[in-house]
Short mmCIF file of C-alpha atoms in Angstrom, two decimals:
data_model
loop_
_atom_site.label_atom_id
_atom_site.label_comp_id
_atom_site.label_asym_id
_atom_site.label_seq_id
_atom_site.Cartn_x
_atom_site.Cartn_y
_atom_site.Cartn_z
CA UNK A 1 -14.36 7.33 -4.90
CA UNK A 2 -15.78 4.08 -3.43
CA UNK A 3 -18.55 3.70 -6.07
CA UNK A 4 -15.85 4.13 -8.94
CA UNK A 5 -14.29 1.81 -7.17
CA UNK A 6 -16.30 -0.88 -6.04
CA UNK A 7 -17.79 -0.90 -9.89
CA UNK A 8 -13.58 -1.28 -10.86
CA UNK A 9 -13.05 -3.90 -8.40
CA UNK A 10 -15.76 -5.98 -9.67
CA UNK A 11 -15.53 -5.66 -13.64
CA UNK A 12 -11.64 -7.04 -12.25
CA UNK A 13 -13.43 -9.99 -10.26
CA UNK A 14 -15.77 -10.67 -13.42
CA UNK A 15 -12.70 -11.03 -15.79
CA UNK A 16 -10.41 -12.89 -13.15
CA UNK A 17 -14.09 -15.41 -12.60
CA UNK A 18 -14.50 -15.77 -16.75
CA UNK A 19 -10.32 -16.55 -16.54
CA UNK A 20 -10.72 -19.21 -14.19
CA UNK A 21 -13.69 -20.63 -16.03
CA UNK A 22 -11.88 -20.42 -19.87
CA UNK A 23 -8.86 -22.15 -17.94
CA UNK A 24 -11.11 -24.85 -16.13
CA UNK A 25 -10.21 -23.63 -13.04
CA UNK A 26 -12.52 -23.61 -9.82
CA UNK A 27 -13.56 -20.45 -9.20
CA UNK A 28 -11.79 -18.60 -6.40
CA UNK A 29 -8.71 -20.24 -7.17
CA UNK A 30 -6.65 -17.61 -8.49
CA UNK A 31 -6.45 -14.74 -6.05
CA UNK A 32 -6.65 -11.11 -6.22
CA UNK A 33 -4.26 -8.44 -5.19
CA UNK A 34 -5.00 -4.59 -5.35
CA UNK A 35 -1.43 -3.13 -6.50
CA UNK A 36 -2.16 -0.04 -4.47
CA UNK A 37 1.28 1.82 -5.30
CA UNK A 38 0.90 6.08 -5.59
CA UNK A 39 -2.84 5.68 -3.75
CA UNK A 40 -4.29 7.19 -1.24
CA UNK A 41 -4.47 5.15 1.97
CA UNK A 42 -7.95 6.40 1.62
CA UNK A 43 -8.96 4.93 -1.45
CA UNK A 44 -7.24 1.08 -0.17
CA UNK A 45 -9.69 2.04 3.01
CA UNK A 46 -12.58 2.18 0.51
CA UNK A 47 -11.83 -0.64 -1.56
CA UNK A 48 -11.50 -3.02 1.96
CA UNK A 49 -14.85 -1.18 3.34
CA UNK A 50 -16.51 -1.49 0.12
CA UNK A 51 -16.00 -5.34 -0.92
CA UNK A 52 -13.29 -6.67 1.42
CA UNK A 53 -10.31 -6.84 -0.12
CA UNK A 54 -7.88 -7.73 2.17
CA UNK A 55 -4.45 -7.88 0.26
CA UNK A 56 -2.99 -4.74 -1.21
CA UNK A 57 0.68 -5.12 -3.12
CA UNK A 58 2.95 -1.56 -2.57
CA UNK A 59 6.07 -0.92 -4.31
CA UNK A 60 7.44 1.57 -2.94
CA UNK A 61 8.92 0.66 0.54
CA UNK A 62 8.15 3.60 2.80
CA UNK A 63 5.17 4.56 0.79
CA UNK A 64 3.95 1.15 1.98
CA UNK A 65 4.95 1.52 5.70
CA UNK A 66 3.00 4.71 6.06
CA UNK A 67 0.03 3.33 4.48
CA UNK A 68 0.36 0.09 7.58
CA UNK A 69 0.50 2.59 9.65
CA UNK A 70 -1.69 5.06 8.95
CA UNK A 71 -4.15 2.24 8.75
CA UNK A 72 -3.25 -0.12 11.12
CA UNK A 73 -6.52 1.07 13.47
CA UNK A 74 -9.24 1.23 10.42
CA UNK A 75 -12.37 0.25 11.86
CA UNK A 76 -12.08 -3.41 9.68
CA UNK A 77 -13.92 -6.62 10.26
CA UNK A 78 -10.43 -8.50 9.78
CA UNK A 79 -6.50 -7.23 9.53
CA UNK A 80 -5.07 -5.95 6.06
CA UNK A 81 -2.17 -7.89 4.62
CA UNK A 82 0.66 -6.34 3.18
CA UNK A 83 2.33 -7.69 -0.08
CA UNK A 84 5.90 -5.54 -1.13
CA UNK A 85 6.08 -6.04 -4.94
CA UNK A 86 9.15 -3.75 -5.67
CA UNK A 87 12.53 -4.31 -5.51
CA UNK A 88 14.08 -4.23 -2.08
CA UNK A 89 17.44 -2.96 -1.22
CA UNK A 90 19.59 -3.89 1.48
CA UNK A 91 18.78 -0.49 3.38
CA UNK A 92 15.43 -1.35 3.49
CA UNK A 93 15.13 -4.69 4.31
CA UNK A 94 13.90 -3.73 8.39
CA UNK A 95 10.82 -2.02 7.04
CA UNK A 96 9.85 -5.49 5.09
CA UNK A 97 10.66 -7.68 8.23
CA UNK A 98 8.97 -5.27 10.47
CA UNK A 99 5.77 -3.91 9.12
CA UNK A 100 4.73 -6.40 5.17
CA UNK A 101 3.43 -9.92 5.83
CA UNK A 102 4.35 -10.58 2.16
CA UNK A 103 6.88 -10.16 -0.11
CA UNK A 104 6.96 -11.07 -3.58
CA UNK A 105 10.90 -9.94 -4.85
CA UNK A 106 12.99 -12.08 -3.52
CA UNK A 107 15.97 -12.34 -5.43
CA UNK A 108 19.10 -12.60 -3.58
CA UNK A 109 20.71 -14.78 -0.93
CA UNK A 110 21.57 -11.58 0.85
CA UNK A 111 18.36 -9.93 1.31
CA UNK A 112 16.92 -13.28 1.87
CA UNK A 113 19.06 -13.40 5.15
CA UNK A 114 18.38 -9.15 6.06
CA UNK A 115 14.75 -10.19 5.95
CA UNK A 116 14.99 -13.29 8.24
CA UNK A 117 17.37 -11.69 10.67
CA UNK A 118 15.17 -8.47 11.31
CA UNK A 119 11.98 -10.08 11.50
CA UNK A 120 10.57 -9.85 14.92
CA UNK A 121 9.88 -12.39 16.56
CA UNK A 122 6.57 -11.70 17.83
CA UNK A 123 5.35 -11.77 14.15
CA UNK A 124 4.53 -15.32 11.96
CA UNK A 125 7.54 -15.71 9.44
CA UNK A 126 7.61 -13.81 6.51
CA UNK A 127 5.58 -14.92 3.80
CA UNK A 128 8.27 -15.04 0.61
CA UNK A 129 8.13 -15.10 -2.99
CA UNK A 130 11.18 -15.48 -5.49
CA UNK A 131 11.01 -13.21 -8.13
CA UNK A 132 12.64 -15.27 -10.95
CA UNK A 133 13.39 -12.99 -14.44
CA UNK A 134 11.94 -15.11 -16.65
CA UNK A 135 12.48 -13.90 -20.10
CA UNK A 136 16.03 -12.67 -19.56
CA UNK A 137 15.13 -8.93 -20.09
CA UNK A 138 18.28 -6.84 -18.92
CA UNK A 139 16.87 -3.90 -17.60
CA UNK A 140 14.32 -7.06 -15.21
CA UNK A 141 15.63 -7.88 -11.60
CA UNK A 142 14.97 -11.56 -10.84
CA UNK A 143 16.93 -14.91 -10.16
CA UNK A 144 17.81 -16.41 -13.14
CA UNK A 145 15.46 -19.32 -13.49
CA UNK A 146 18.80 -21.54 -13.59
CA UNK A 147 19.70 -20.55 -9.76
CA UNK A 148 16.31 -20.59 -8.59
CA UNK A 149 16.58 -23.65 -7.35
CA UNK A 150 19.70 -23.13 -5.33
CA UNK A 151 18.44 -19.83 -4.08
CA UNK A 152 15.06 -21.71 -3.00
CA UNK A 153 16.63 -23.94 -1.11
CA UNK A 154 18.50 -21.22 0.42
CA UNK A 155 15.16 -19.25 1.71
CA UNK A 156 13.96 -22.19 2.41
CA UNK A 157 15.98 -23.08 4.87
CA UNK A 158 15.90 -19.79 7.06
CA UNK A 159 13.24 -20.26 9.84
CA UNK A 160 11.94 -16.54 9.81
CA UNK A 161 10.76 -16.63 6.36
CA UNK A 162 8.10 -19.13 4.54
CA UNK A 163 8.52 -19.49 1.01
CA UNK A 164 5.62 -19.18 -1.09
CA UNK A 165 6.60 -19.70 -4.46
CA UNK A 166 7.65 -17.40 -7.23
CA UNK A 167 6.96 -14.34 -8.50
CA UNK A 168 7.57 -13.21 -12.41
CA UNK A 169 7.21 -9.43 -14.45
CA UNK A 170 8.09 -10.13 -18.17
CA UNK A 171 8.06 -8.12 -20.36
CA UNK A 172 4.73 -7.20 -22.02
CA UNK A 173 4.11 -8.70 -24.69
CA UNK A 174 1.75 -7.22 -27.93
CA UNK A 175 -0.87 -10.35 -27.61
CA UNK A 176 -2.62 -12.86 -26.15
CA UNK A 177 -0.30 -16.13 -27.59
CA UNK A 178 2.72 -14.40 -26.81
CA UNK A 179 1.59 -13.38 -23.42
CA UNK A 180 0.59 -17.13 -22.97
CA UNK A 181 4.45 -18.22 -24.19
CA UNK A 182 6.20 -16.24 -21.53
CA UNK A 183 3.30 -17.42 -18.52
CA UNK A 184 3.62 -20.62 -19.31
CA UNK A 185 7.69 -20.69 -19.25
CA UNK A 186 7.20 -19.10 -15.54
CA UNK A 187 4.45 -22.31 -14.68
CA UNK A 188 7.46 -24.57 -15.83
CA UNK A 189 9.80 -23.05 -13.32
CA UNK A 190 7.36 -23.07 -10.55
CA UNK A 191 6.26 -26.64 -11.15
CA UNK A 192 10.46 -27.73 -11.22
CA UNK A 193 11.19 -26.04 -7.91
CA UNK A 194 7.76 -27.31 -6.20
CA UNK A 195 8.87 -31.22 -7.09
CA UNK A 196 12.70 -30.37 -6.29
CA UNK A 197 11.42 -28.84 -2.82
CA UNK A 198 8.60 -31.01 -1.64
CA UNK A 199 7.64 -27.92 0.27
CA UNK A 200 3.91 -27.81 2.04
CA UNK A 201 3.53 -24.50 1.47
CA UNK A 202 5.03 -23.60 -1.94
CA UNK A 203 1.72 -22.74 -3.99
CA UNK A 204 2.12 -19.13 -5.07
CA UNK A 205 2.24 -18.51 -8.16
CA UNK A 206 2.12 -14.68 -8.42
CA UNK A 207 1.81 -13.74 -12.13
CA UNK A 208 -0.34 -11.02 -13.91
CA UNK A 209 -1.19 -7.59 -14.27
CA UNK A 210 -4.34 -5.45 -15.54
CA UNK A 211 -2.78 -6.44 -19.19
CA UNK A 212 -2.61 -10.06 -19.33
CA UNK A 213 -4.04 -11.67 -16.43
CA UNK A 214 -6.24 -13.74 -18.29
CA UNK A 215 -3.17 -15.24 -20.19
CA UNK A 216 -1.44 -15.32 -16.60
CA UNK A 217 -4.39 -17.88 -15.36
CA UNK A 218 -4.45 -19.92 -18.47
CA UNK A 219 -0.90 -20.27 -18.01
CA UNK A 220 -1.83 -21.07 -13.70
CA UNK A 221 -1.36 -18.09 -12.65
CA UNK A 222 -2.41 -18.07 -8.39
CA UNK A 223 -2.37 -14.60 -7.53
CA UNK A 224 -2.62 -11.67 -10.12
CA UNK A 225 -1.23 -7.95 -9.18
CA UNK A 226 -4.00 -5.48 -10.70
CA UNK A 227 -3.46 -1.96 -10.41
CA UNK A 228 -4.14 0.14 -13.17
CA UNK A 229 -7.96 -1.85 -13.74
CA UNK A 230 -8.63 -0.46 -10.40
CA UNK A 231 -7.54 2.77 -9.18
CA UNK A 232 -6.38 4.23 -12.96
CA UNK A 233 -3.82 5.52 -14.50
CA UNK A 234 -1.33 6.94 -12.32
CA UNK A 235 -0.11 10.26 -12.50
CA UNK A 236 3.38 10.80 -14.54
CA UNK A 237 6.26 11.76 -12.55
CA UNK A 238 5.01 11.96 -9.37
CA UNK A 239 3.29 10.41 -6.35
CA UNK A 240 -0.85 10.66 -5.93
CA UNK A 241 0.67 9.49 -1.79
CA UNK A 242 3.50 11.36 -0.18
CA UNK A 243 6.43 9.77 0.28
CA UNK A 244 8.46 10.22 3.01
CA UNK A 245 12.26 11.70 2.43
CA UNK A 246 14.80 8.64 1.49
CA UNK A 247 11.88 6.23 0.02
#
């Protein structure tokens, strides 16, 4: 398994580097977030040991917490960095605040306030991206772009959170040109917020996945969330990682 994971990781990194070059970016400007949802903790550990991948994204809060706890004492040169990239419901904010390092999906002030209040004092501030519904998809979560600045200001004022940028999850587009147009809207929103906030740590545009990372990087993404191209296709109808009841 580790050999196949290593090969897949190298292929994804090569795609990122070529996209950086095509976009005129310096090598290494775009961060790879390995999306490990439904895959076992052993795969996360194998990838971390084989290539030094540190950042992992989880969509399901309880599943992510299970992996975080399972790998807490793993023999790694540096600790893993865990990103919550799925919806955060009110009854799961404490788990996110207590166990994750990042959350990419804050789209309501109430959720932000709960995360802030529940972040343990001994941990550094929780790193936060606002999820913006950039293309108006009716089934998508995310704050409306026109309301993003008000939410950003509210989050930036919370002492146990550190506002880092925005995340987008647009509807799939059939070709590079259409992918690029939507991602450019996100880049424009990101820049408007950054100028209005004048926040020193507002530096993360979490945008692009396995199918559209080239277009996302061309448009200005600083972090791509890649799962399928790394770990393979997920089983349908069931999780490959046992999830506790209530997740």
